[in-house]
Amino acid sequence: MTNARCASSAGDGAGVPPPARTDAQVLIVGAGPAGATAAYHLARQGVDVVVIEKSAFPREKVCGDGLTPRAVRHLVRMGIDTTAPGWARNRGLRFVSRGRTLEVDWPEGQRFPGYGLTRTRQDFDHLLAERSTAAGARLHTRTKAVTPLTDRAGRITGVAAQVGPERRPVEFHAPIVIAADGVAGRLGLAMGVTRVANRPVGTAVRRYYRSEAKHLDPYLESWLDLRRPDGRILPGYSWIFPMGDGRVNVGLGVLNDSRTGATDMRAMLDPWLARTPQEWGLSGPDNIDGPTRSAALPMGFNRLPHLSRGLLLIGDAGGMINPCNGEGIAYAMESAELAAEFVAQALTRPDSASRDRVLAGYPREIAARLGRYYRLGRVFSDLMARPTFTTLVTQNAVKSPRVMGFMVRLLSNLSDAPGSDTADHLVNSMIRVFPSDRRLDSRSSTSFRRSAS
């Protein structure tokens, strides 16, 4: 790591301001979990990578703050000590439905640890950003990407940005650009990425509460019988996640579907919390610790293509949230590490055409890893949008520990491959039933041909 590379890196935006033109080998737009993870892995390989982030750290994000073992695996791969102060460890999930309760421990496999974590996104994102700059990435906060810069063939070569409160114009140039700008995905939209209309999107609402009774709970709690005020059951769940710092994160996540009708998510939060025991301190305004916030959840690869005219999409910008459980951080980090692998290889090639041939492997590989599983997830989310199926699930979900243990492994995507036990083999067999996602392959290939022409 050189001093020059770190000179303008600052987690709080207080570093050396960028000149009117800044060049790097790789430009990453967005410094959330996806962008910071990609920057870390690239910098570790000696790549000169610049990350721009419109906000300043620390900053809040709407999230349940829960990290499954799949996400923990990627933290370990980044060398992050998950036993340090600030992390709250959990054993598994507690399900509540129609008056019944069932606790299921996380499965421990060859790839995934047998524990999950919670940490506020305000801390978590800042930690990952600092991890990337310590590896050598250059981070510019309070820097908003405005428009993509392209060459005569329409291939992206950087972005025009505005820096600081004065909106000083700066151009960032790089032969490879990665979009990690989250749910909004503005850079991808500007480069021809579109939302696939028939793929799922959810909405999440969350609020923090002070709760001495629940903040050290060893389980993440999920209530499955989520209903509208008129009593109609909804495809989603509500949660109480212990933060270990005197607070809990409570919220609702619901699949947006025309069959369930319009729902005011914020209006549902208080009536649900009124059902919780009074000693938890969640049923009134006294223990509220911060505002109610909401966000969209782009799921199941509903943003395509993942390579568009030289632009790679990772995390939420690529619609990579798990449609089975609404988890996004694990897939943001997973896609980021995979993209970094292909980008580092592409940079060794002598020209843009040969680089693009390497980069074309990224969407194919992410489709190979997650395409079948996400097709299963889209079928599951479609079934959950049918009230009859959702009613059946909530009536029977917590009756069998064995069935729920299997469902945790399936819906959280925690099976080993090759499988290490019967449950793994069954989950893997279910995933293999679904064909590969040809739409991913074809759209990415079309994008590559256009960018290479």
C-alpha positions as CSV (number, residue, x, y, z in Angstrom):
1,M,0.0,0.0,0.0
2,T,1.5,3.3,-1.1
3,N,1.1,6.7,0.6
4,A,-0.2,8.1,-2.7
5,R,-3.0,5.6,-2.8
6,C,-4.1,6.4,0.7
7,A,-3.7,10.2,0.5
8,S,-7.3,10.9,-0.6
9,S,-8.9,8.0,1.4
10,A,-11.1,9.1,4.2
11,G,-14.0,7.3,5.8
12,D,-15.4,10.6,7.0
13,G,-14.9,12.5,3.8
14,A,-12.1,14.7,5.4
15,G,-9.3,13.5,3.1
16,V,-7.6,15.4,0.3
17,P,-10.2,16.5,-2.2
18,P,-9.9,15.0,-5.6
19,P,-8.5,17.1,-8.5
20,A,-10.8,18.0,-11.4
21,R,-9.8,14.8,-13.1
22,T,-9.0,11.6,-11.2
23,D,-7.8,8.4,-12.9
24,A,-7.7,4.9,-11.6
25,Q,-7.6,1.3,-12.9
26,V,-11.1,0.7,-11.5
27,L,-13.9,3.1,-10.5
28,I,-16.6,1.9,-8.0
29,V,-19.7,4.0,-7.6
30,G,-21.1,3.4,-4.1
31,A,-19.4,2.4,-0.9
32,G,-22.0,0.2,0.8
33,P,-21.3,-3.5,1.5
34,A,-21.0,-4.3,-2.2
35,G,-18.7,-1.4,-3.2
36,A,-16.5,-1.6,-0.1
37,T,-16.1,-5.4,-0.5
38,A,-15.2,-5.1,-4.2
39,A,-12.7,-2.3,-3.4
40,Y,-11.1,-4.4,-0.6
41,H,-10.6,-7.5,-2.8
42,L,-9.2,-5.4,-5.7
43,A,-6.9,-3.3,-3.6
44,R,-5.6,-6.5,-1.9
45,Q,-4.5,-7.6,-5.4
46,G,-2.6,-4.4,-6.0
47,V,-5.3,-2.7,-8.2
48,D,-5.5,1.0,-8.1
49,V,-9.2,1.4,-7.2
50,V,-11.2,4.6,-6.5
51,V,-14.6,4.5,-4.7
52,I,-17.0,7.4,-4.7
53,E,-19.8,7.7,-2.2
54,K,-22.5,10.4,-2.2
55,S,-22.8,10.4,1.6
56,A,-20.3,10.8,4.4
57,F,-19.6,8.0,6.9
58,P,-21.0,7.1,9.3
59,R,-24.4,7.1,7.8
60,E,-27.6,5.2,8.2
61,K,-29.3,2.7,5.8
62,V,-32.7,1.0,6.0
63,C,-32.0,-2.6,7.0
64,G,-32.9,-5.2,9.5
65,D,-29.2,-5.3,10.5
66,G,-29.2,-9.1,10.6
67,L,-26.4,-11.1,9.0
68,T,-26.9,-14.8,8.3
69,P,-24.0,-17.3,8.3
70,R,-23.7,-16.7,4.6
71,A,-22.8,-13.0,5.2
72,V,-20.6,-13.9,8.2
73,R,-18.6,-16.1,5.8
74,H,-17.7,-13.1,3.7
75,L,-16.7,-11.1,6.7
76,V,-14.3,-13.8,7.7
77,R,-12.9,-13.8,4.1
78,M,-12.2,-10.1,4.6
79,G,-10.3,-10.8,7.8
80,I,-12.8,-9.1,10.0
81,D,-12.8,-10.1,13.6
82,T,-16.5,-10.9,14.4
83,T,-15.7,-11.4,18.1
84,A,-14.6,-7.8,18.5
85,P,-16.9,-5.3,20.4
86,G,-19.8,-4.0,18.3
87,W,-21.0,-7.4,17.0
88,A,-24.0,-9.2,18.6
89,R,-23.9,-12.9,17.9
90,N,-27.1,-15.0,17.5
91,R,-27.7,-18.8,17.5
92,G,-30.5,-18.9,15.0
93,L,-34.1,-17.9,14.3
94,R,-37.2,-17.9,16.5
95,F,-40.4,-18.2,14.5
96,V,-43.7,-17.0,15.9
97,S,-47.0,-17.8,14.1
98,R,-50.6,-18.0,15.4
99,G,-49.6,-18.2,19.0
100,R,-46.9,-20.9,18.5
101,T,-43.1,-20.4,18.9
102,L,-40.2,-22.5,17.5
103,E,-36.5,-21.9,17.8
104,V,-34.2,-23.2,15.1
105,D,-30.4,-23.0,15.3
106,W,-28.3,-22.0,12.3
107,P,-26.8,-25.1,10.6
108,E,-23.1,-25.3,10.7
109,G,-21.6,-26.6,7.5
110,Q,-18.2,-26.8,5.7
111,R,-18.7,-23.3,4.2
112,F,-20.8,-21.5,6.7
113,P,-20.4,-21.0,10.4
114,G,-23.1,-21.9,12.8
115,Y,-23.9,-18.4,14.0
116,G,-25.2,-15.1,12.7
117,L,-24.6,-11.5,13.7
118,T,-26.2,-8.1,14.0
119,R,-24.7,-4.7,13.7
120,T,-26.2,-1.4,12.7
121,R,-25.6,-0.4,9.1
122,Q,-24.2,2.9,10.4
123,D,-21.4,1.0,12.0
124,F,-21.2,-1.9,9.5
125,D,-20.9,0.1,6.3
126,H,-18.3,2.4,8.0
127,L,-16.3,-0.6,9.1
128,L,-16.2,-2.1,5.6
129,A,-15.3,1.2,4.0
130,E,-12.4,1.6,6.4
131,R,-11.4,-2.0,5.7
132,S,-11.2,-1.2,2.0
133,T,-9.1,2.0,2.5
134,A,-6.7,0.1,4.8
135,A,-6.2,-2.3,1.9
136,G,-5.3,0.6,-0.3
137,A,-8.5,1.7,-2.0
138,R,-9.0,5.5,-2.5
139,L,-12.4,6.6,-1.1
140,H,-14.1,9.9,-1.8
141,T,-17.2,10.6,0.2
142,R,-19.7,13.4,-0.3
143,T,-19.1,12.7,-4.0
144,K,-22.2,12.1,-6.2
145,A,-22.1,10.4,-9.6
146,V,-24.2,12.5,-12.0
147,T,-23.7,11.1,-15.5
148,P,-21.7,8.3,-17.0
149,L,-18.8,9.2,-19.4
150,T,-18.6,7.0,-22.5
151,D,-16.4,6.6,-25.5
152,R,-17.5,6.8,-29.1
153,A,-18.7,3.2,-29.1
154,G,-20.9,3.9,-26.0
155,R,-18.7,2.0,-23.6
156,I,-18.4,3.5,-20.1
157,T,-15.1,5.1,-19.2
158,G,-16.0,6.9,-16.0
159,V,-18.5,9.3,-14.4
160,A,-18.9,13.0,-14.0
161,A,-19.5,13.8,-10.4
162,Q,-20.3,16.6,-8.0
163,V,-18.1,16.9,-4.8
164,G,-19.0,18.4,-1.5
165,P,-21.8,20.9,-0.6
166,E,-20.5,23.3,-3.3
167,R,-21.0,20.5,-5.9
168,R,-17.6,21.0,-7.4
169,P,-17.5,19.2,-10.8
170,V,-14.9,16.3,-11.0
171,E,-14.5,13.6,-13.6
172,F,-13.4,10.1,-12.6
173,H,-11.9,7.9,-15.3
174,A,-11.2,4.2,-15.3
175,P,-11.1,1.4,-18.0
176,I,-13.5,-0.6,-15.8
177,V,-16.4,0.8,-13.8
178,I,-18.5,-1.1,-11.2
179,A,-22.0,0.1,-10.2
180,A,-22.6,-0.5,-6.5
181,D,-25.1,2.4,-6.0
182,G,-27.8,0.3,-4.4
183,V,-31.5,0.3,-4.8
184,A,-31.7,3.4,-6.9
185,G,-29.2,2.0,-9.4
186,R,-29.1,5.3,-11.3
187,L,-25.8,4.5,-13.0
188,G,-27.1,1.3,-14.4
189,L,-30.2,2.9,-15.6
190,A,-28.2,5.5,-17.5
191,M,-26.3,2.7,-19.2
192,G,-29.3,0.7,-20.3
193,V,-30.0,-1.6,-17.4
194,T,-33.7,-2.1,-16.8
195,R,-35.9,-3.7,-14.2
196,V,-37.5,-7.0,-15.2
197,A,-41.1,-6.3,-14.6
198,N,-42.2,-9.8,-13.6
199,R,-39.5,-10.3,-11.0
200,P,-40.2,-9.6,-7.3
201,V,-39.7,-6.4,-5.4
202,G,-40.4,-6.0,-1.7
203,T,-40.7,-3.1,0.8
204,A,-39.2,-3.0,4.2
205,V,-40.0,-0.7,7.2
206,R,-37.9,-0.5,10.3
207,R,-37.5,1.3,13.6
208,Y,-35.1,1.1,16.6
209,Y,-36.4,0.6,20.2
210,R,-34.6,0.5,23.5
211,S,-35.4,-2.9,25.1
212,E,-33.5,-4.3,28.0
213,A,-35.7,-7.4,27.8
214,K,-34.8,-8.3,24.2
215,H,-31.5,-6.6,23.1
216,L,-29.4,-9.6,24.2
217,D,-31.8,-12.3,22.9
218,P,-29.7,-15.2,21.4
219,Y,-32.2,-15.6,18.5
220,L,-33.4,-13.4,15.6
221,E,-37.2,-13.4,16.0
222,S,-39.5,-13.6,13.0
223,W,-43.3,-13.3,13.1
224,L,-44.9,-15.1,10.1
225,D,-48.6,-14.3,10.5
226,L,-48.4,-10.7,9.1
227,R,-51.8,-9.2,8.3
228,R,-53.3,-6.1,7.0
229,P,-55.8,-4.2,9.2
230,D,-58.7,-5.9,7.4
231,G,-57.3,-9.3,8.4
232,R,-55.9,-10.4,5.1
233,I,-52.7,-12.3,5.4
234,L,-49.6,-10.8,3.6
235,P,-46.6,-12.4,1.9
236,G,-43.9,-11.3,4.3
237,Y,-42.8,-11.3,8.0
238,S,-42.1,-9.0,10.8
239,W,-38.9,-9.1,12.9
240,I,-37.3,-8.3,16.2
241,F,-33.5,-8.4,15.9
242,P,-31.4,-7.9,19.0
243,M,-28.5,-5.4,18.6
244,G,-26.7,-6.1,21.9
245,D,-26.4,-2.4,22.7
246,G,-29.6,-1.9,24.6
247,R,-31.7,-1.7,21.4
248,V,-33.6,-3.9,19.0
249,N,-34.3,-3.4,15.3
250,V,-38.0,-4.1,14.6
251,G,-39.6,-4.0,11.2
252,L,-41.8,-5.5,8.5
253,G,-40.9,-6.9,5.1
254,V,-43.6,-7.5,2.5
255,L,-43.6,-8.7,-1.1
256,N,-45.2,-6.1,-3.4
257,D,-47.8,-7.9,-5.5
258,S,-51.0,-6.8,-7.1
259,R,-52.8,-9.8,-5.7
260,T,-52.3,-8.7,-2.1
261,G,-53.5,-5.1,-2.7
262,A,-52.0,-1.8,-1.7
263,T,-50.7,-1.8,1.9
264,D,-49.5,1.1,4.1
265,M,-46.5,-0.6,5.6
266,R,-45.8,2.2,8.1
267,A,-49.4,2.0,9.4
268,M,-49.0,-1.7,10.1
269,L,-45.9,-1.4,12.4
270,D,-47.6,-0.1,15.5
271,P,-50.6,-2.5,15.5
272,W,-48.2,-5.4,15.2
273,L,-45.9,-4.2,18.0
274,A,-49.0,-3.8,20.2
275,R,-49.3,-7.6,20.1
276,T,-45.8,-8.0,21.7
277,P,-45.5,-8.5,25.5
278,Q,-45.6,-5.2,27.4
279,E,-42.3,-6.0,29.3
280,W,-40.4,-5.9,26.0
281,G,-41.1,-2.1,25.8
282,L,-42.1,-2.2,22.1
283,S,-45.8,-1.4,22.4
284,G,-45.7,2.4,22.9
285,P,-43.7,5.5,22.0
286,D,-41.6,5.7,25.2
287,N,-38.7,3.5,24.0
288,I,-38.5,4.5,20.4
289,D,-35.0,5.3,19.4
290,G,-35.1,7.1,16.0
291,P,-37.4,7.6,13.1
292,T,-39.3,5.0,11.1
293,R,-37.6,4.4,7.8
294,S,-38.5,2.4,4.7
295,A,-36.8,1.1,1.5
296,A,-37.4,-1.0,-1.6
297,L,-36.0,-4.5,-1.9
298,P,-35.0,-5.4,-5.6
299,M,-35.0,-9.2,-5.6
300,G,-34.2,-12.3,-7.7
301,F,-32.0,-10.6,-10.3
302,N,-34.7,-8.1,-11.3
303,R,-32.1,-5.7,-12.7
304,L,-30.5,-6.9,-16.0
305,P,-28.1,-7.1,-17.6
306,H,-25.3,-7.4,-15.0
307,L,-22.8,-6.3,-17.6
308,S,-23.9,-3.4,-19.8
309,R,-21.5,-1.6,-22.1
310,G,-18.5,-2.2,-19.8
311,L,-20.4,-1.5,-16.6
312,L,-20.6,-4.3,-14.0
313,L,-23.5,-4.4,-11.5
314,I,-23.1,-5.8,-8.1
315,G,-25.4,-6.1,-5.0
316,D,-28.7,-4.2,-4.9
317,A,-27.8,-2.4,-8.1
318,G,-28.1,-5.7,-9.8
319,G,-31.3,-6.7,-8.0
320,M,-29.5,-9.5,-6.1
321,I,-31.6,-9.7,-2.9
322,N,-32.7,-13.2,-2.0
323,P,-36.4,-13.5,-3.0
324,C,-36.9,-16.2,-0.3
325,N,-36.0,-14.2,2.8
326,G,-35.1,-10.6,1.7
327,E,-31.4,-10.9,2.6
328,G,-29.2,-8.6,0.6
329,I,-25.9,-8.1,2.3
330,A,-24.5,-11.6,1.8
331,Y,-25.2,-11.4,-1.9
332,A,-23.8,-7.9,-2.2
333,M,-20.6,-9.1,-0.7
334,E,-20.6,-12.3,-2.7
335,S,-21.2,-10.6,-6.1
336,A,-18.6,-8.0,-5.2
337,E,-15.9,-10.6,-4.5
338,L,-16.7,-12.4,-7.7
339,A,-16.7,-9.2,-9.8
340,A,-13.3,-8.3,-8.3
341,E,-11.9,-11.6,-9.4
342,F,-12.9,-11.1,-13.0
343,V,-11.9,-7.4,-13.0
344,A,-8.4,-8.2,-11.7
345,Q,-8.0,-10.7,-14.5
346,A,-9.4,-8.4,-17.1
347,L,-6.9,-5.7,-16.2
348,T,-4.0,-7.9,-17.3
349,R,-5.3,-7.9,-20.9
350,P,-3.9,-5.4,-23.4
351,D,-7.0,-3.8,-24.8
352,S,-10.7,-3.1,-24.2
353,A,-11.9,-5.9,-26.5
354,S,-9.8,-8.6,-24.6
355,R,-10.8,-7.1,-21.3
356,D,-14.5,-7.3,-22.2
357,R,-14.1,-11.0,-23.1
358,V,-12.9,-11.6,-19.6
359,L,-15.6,-9.4,-18.0
360,A,-18.3,-11.3,-19.9
361,G,-17.5,-14.2,-17.5
362,Y,-18.9,-12.3,-14.5
363,P,-22.6,-12.4,-15.4
364,R,-22.3,-16.0,-16.6
365,E,-20.7,-17.0,-13.3
366,I,-23.1,-15.1,-11.1
367,A,-25.9,-16.8,-13.0
368,A,-24.3,-20.2,-12.6
369,R,-24.0,-19.7,-8.8
370,L,-27.3,-18.1,-8.1
371,G,-29.5,-18.4,-11.2
372,R,-31.2,-21.7,-10.3
373,Y,-31.6,-20.8,-6.7
374,Y,-33.2,-17.5,-7.6
375,R,-35.6,-19.1,-10.0
376,L,-36.7,-21.3,-7.1
377,G,-37.0,-18.2,-5.0
378,R,-39.1,-16.5,-7.5
379,V,-41.5,-19.5,-7.6
380,F,-41.6,-19.3,-3.8
381,S,-42.4,-15.6,-3.7
382,D,-45.1,-16.1,-6.3
383,L,-46.7,-18.8,-4.1
384,M,-46.4,-16.6,-1.0
385,A,-48.4,-13.9,-2.9
386,R,-51.3,-16.3,-3.0
387,P,-53.3,-16.0,0.3
388,T,-54.3,-19.7,0.4
389,F,-50.6,-20.8,0.3
390,T,-49.5,-18.1,2.8
391,T,-52.3,-19.2,5.2
392,L,-51.2,-22.8,4.9
393,V,-47.6,-21.9,5.7
394,T,-48.5,-19.7,8.7
395,Q,-50.8,-22.4,10.1
396,N,-48.2,-25.2,9.9
397,A,-44.8,-23.5,9.8
398,V,-43.9,-23.8,13.5
399,K,-45.3,-27.3,14.2
400,S,-42.2,-29.3,13.2
401,P,-38.6,-28.5,14.2
402,R,-37.3,-30.8,11.5
403,V,-39.3,-29.2,8.7
404,M,-38.4,-25.7,9.9
405,G,-34.7,-26.6,10.1
406,F,-34.9,-27.7,6.5
407,M,-36.7,-24.5,5.5
408,V,-34.1,-22.3,7.2
409,R,-31.4,-24.1,5.2
410,L,-33.4,-23.7,2.0
411,L,-34.7,-20.2,2.4
412,S,-31.4,-18.8,3.7
413,N,-29.4,-20.7,1.1
414,L,-27.1,-22.4,3.6
415,S,-26.5,-25.8,2.1
416,D,-23.1,-27.1,1.3
417,A,-22.3,-28.3,-2.2
418,P,-21.6,-31.1,-2.4
419,G,-23.9,-31.8,0.4
420,S,-22.7,-32.9,3.8
421,D,-25.9,-34.4,5.1
422,T,-29.4,-35.4,4.0
423,A,-30.9,-31.9,4.3
424,D,-28.1,-30.5,2.1
425,H,-28.7,-33.2,-0.6
426,L,-32.4,-32.5,-0.6
427,V,-31.9,-28.7,-0.9
428,N,-29.4,-29.1,-3.7
429,S,-31.7,-31.5,-5.5
430,M,-34.6,-29.0,-5.3
431,I,-32.4,-26.3,-6.7
432,R,-31.2,-28.5,-9.6
433,V,-34.8,-29.1,-10.6
434,F,-34.9,-25.5,-11.9
435,P,-33.3,-24.7,-15.2
436,S,-30.5,-22.2,-15.6
437,D,-31.7,-18.6,-16.2
438,R,-31.3,-18.2,-19.9
439,R,-32.5,-14.6,-19.7
440,L,-29.4,-13.7,-17.7
441,D,-27.1,-15.4,-20.2
442,S,-28.7,-13.9,-23.3
443,R,-29.0,-10.4,-22.0
444,S,-25.5,-10.3,-20.7
445,S,-24.2,-11.7,-24.0
446,T,-26.1,-9.1,-26.0
447,S,-24.7,-6.3,-23.7
448,F,-21.2,-7.7,-24.3
449,R,-21.6,-7.8,-28.0
450,R,-22.7,-4.2,-28.1
451,S,-19.9,-3.0,-25.9
452,A,-17.3,-4.9,-27.9
453,S,-18.6,-3.6,-31.3
